Amino acid sequence: MTNCFLNSITSHHFLPTILRPTRITDTTASLIDNIFTNACSKIIDSSIIVSDISDHLPVLAWVDLTPLPLYSKTDNSTRRINDQLIEHLGIVLSQIDWSRVSAACEAGDPNLAYALFYDLLKNAYDQVFPVVQTSQRKSNAPKQPWMTRGLLKSCRKKAKLHLKYIKNPNSESKEKFTKYRNKFRQIRIKAEQMYYATEFSKYNHNLKKTWCIIRSLLKADASSTYIDCITVNGAKISNASQMAEKFNAYFTSIGQSLAENIPTSKVSYRNFLKPPPPNSFVIQSTSPEEIINLGRTIKPTHSSGPDDIDPCIANPNLRHLAVPLAMIVNSSFDTGIVPIALKMAKVIPIFKQGNKEEVANYRPISILPYCSKILEKVMYERLYSYATKMNILYPQQHGFQSGHSTSMALLGMQDRVSHAIDANEFSLGIFFDLAKAFDTVDHTILLKKLENYGIRDTPLRWFYSYLDQRQQQVVCNGLFSKLRFVHHGVPQGSNLGPLLFLLYINDLPNSSSVRHFILFADDTNVFYSHKSLDNLMDLVNSELATVADWFRANRLSLNLSKTNFIIFRSHRKSIPNQNFNISIDNKPILQVKSTKFLGVYVDEHLTWKQHITQISNKIAKNVGILSRISYLLPRNIISNLYYSLIQPYLIYCNIVWASNYQTRLMRLHILQKRAVRIIAGVPYNSHTSQIFQDLRVLKIDQINKSQICEFMFRFANNLLPPAFKDYFPCVSDVHDHYTRARDDYRTGFARTNSRLFSIKCTGPTAWNSVSLNIRKLPNLYLFKKSLRESLLDS
């Protein structure tokens, strides 16, 4: 009977509501089979006589067999979307004549070419996915997401039996009510279990969706992008349209407002630039094949820009658009003109932290037209390739670059500070916070810097066109503001904006050769070292004057309330009990004992105690959540939740802070053991060694070794950024004797444990302990896979 039931589902266009749009897996089919069999046996064995089994079998009624269309919401309207319609769009696009677009491109008018292209695309889009206005009727949907019509019907039946028992309390009515109530509860729990198992499987790799499901399961309030009200000049505004206008006015004027408050610089930004290279940047033409390949790298999202084109619909049909798009992109590159329609952005205000009524506590995220993303990706590939080939970018800049990461910035900081501690020196680190860095980039200065880096003539005109006459509108609670021009900044959420910002801030380290800068986009940090604390203070204050000159010359504002400094030292090296005066522009900088840098808490002794405490508290909370919902979910789903709720905290920059004493990591060890016991469903005091192996879960110390060895593999195969080029000498570099260990890396000298835990000491030790067969594997994927298996089986 179950097979017939499943066959009837899969043989038609109907699918269970909870399973669409994913297919029915073997696990899900098995789960349906078990629930179906158990439910049937329980109801058939009962004394309840039914005329229609679907009336009293909630599990069958719960699997709703009505067709479920998907909708793309735009304001108060929807578009009906499904796989068949997306395929149909491809057929319609394949029949379009793009000759007028081609003629406009040949005439050197990319604005007209894109207008014609968009008109044809939008007509086909609206034809296949017509807009349907939605009514604002009150929803009668049940409060619980897993509750369906069948369960509600059975619930009413249970209520009627209870009412009969209350009116006529005898043994017969009580027995009927009790039996039905108990059977209904069992099947309801089964239905709830299946619903959440399917939902968690569907969003296995989407942490945001996973948390939404968990909040609904725990009956917690889910976070929302809805904005209740904002305060402007002391007046509260709750009207969505007015809030959108205020947000847009603030976002488009913040650059100018901050620039007006910056004192005039005595030096020019040109003083910090190196001589221009002799070579010039040349834009190579693109091809339809490249357009298709770059389209695959676009993150799948239903967020459409001002063009109202859903990327999840356009991407599958990009092969039908690649030819005209390639012509438009090439015409843009040849003429140095970016189509005006591709310079419009829809901006979403995203709350950061603090008071939700303050406009300044929101970050503007730009959603660009779909074709703008393609155009920017093509240019990004060419500009980044040129910057890499010409070694333009600062080596210690680890933001927004392939092969770089936050852990590399932290490793550079740890190496610098631990080296000073090991040399019995004081090390002072200043952690700058830039105010609205992306929004305050000066377009004139940026274009001059691009010219200095070799971007001249037509390519420079293209970037001028890209930055000029940009417009944006803010959407707040579904309502849009008017369009406003943007005269400062680079768009956040774009592909090209972050790279342009890296080039804008690239010459900051040129302000002095004494300091050591470590950058991650706008996270700017500088380190100084000296044996004498007094001399160090004098050096820092004098050198900060040139830093202030650079910020003034480049029209960037420092947020001094969030800028701070730490004096790093060993435990045995004491400092006088006094407040040290470190200032910039005669404004003092706050001294702290620890600060948050790239999501990791750094303390003055490099013990990482505060960071371990912070993530331990978060993991403990998530272990509690895992325990509370484990009864509803099968083992494989709980295991997936472990990798969503707990594993990210254990692996993020583990290479830096987990090279530590085992006693400091003990709480994390204990929490990890609790989590795997919950997954395995064993008592709280069970031994876990075998459980870790059975679940194929790495312990925290194994994660640390895995990340260190991966770093060493990248080093051995020249896959690391230039900043790590000479980190590890081989034994053969020290002497010429032929020994078995001549190809091993030499462990760095360490006088203190701070240095002993740095990558220059832990790296060679971990690498040399790995089997030679694994170390000699040809690529990183095979290396990571083999190393993981080796660690799990050790």
PDB file of C-alpha atoms in Angstrom, residues 14 271 282 386 394 396 416 442 629 688 694 773:
ATOM      1  CA  PHE A  14       1.832  16.468  -7.364  1.00  0.00           C
ATOM      2  CA  ASN A 271      52.866  62.130  -1.530  1.00  0.00           C
ATOM      3  CA  VAL A 282      44.380  46.856 -21.186  1.00  0.00           C
ATOM      4  CA  TYR A 386      46.425  43.046 -13.610  1.00  0.00           C
ATOM      5  CA  TYR A 394      50.019  45.447  -0.348  1.00  0.00           C
ATOM      6  CA  GLN A 396      49.650  42.126   4.116  1.00  0.00           C
ATOM      7  CA  ARG A 416      54.693  39.798  14.730  1.00  0.00           C
ATOM      8  CA  ASP A 442      36.360  60.084  -2.749  1.00  0.00           C
ATOM      9  CA  ILE A 629      15.151  19.320  19.830  1.00  0.00           C
ATOM     10  CA  THR A 688      33.265   9.296  23.501  1.00  0.00           C
ATOM     11  CA  ASP A 694      31.785   6.357  14.383  1.00  0.00           C
ATOM     12  CA  ASN A 773      52.733   9.615   1.269  1.00  0.00           C
TER      13      ASN A 773
END
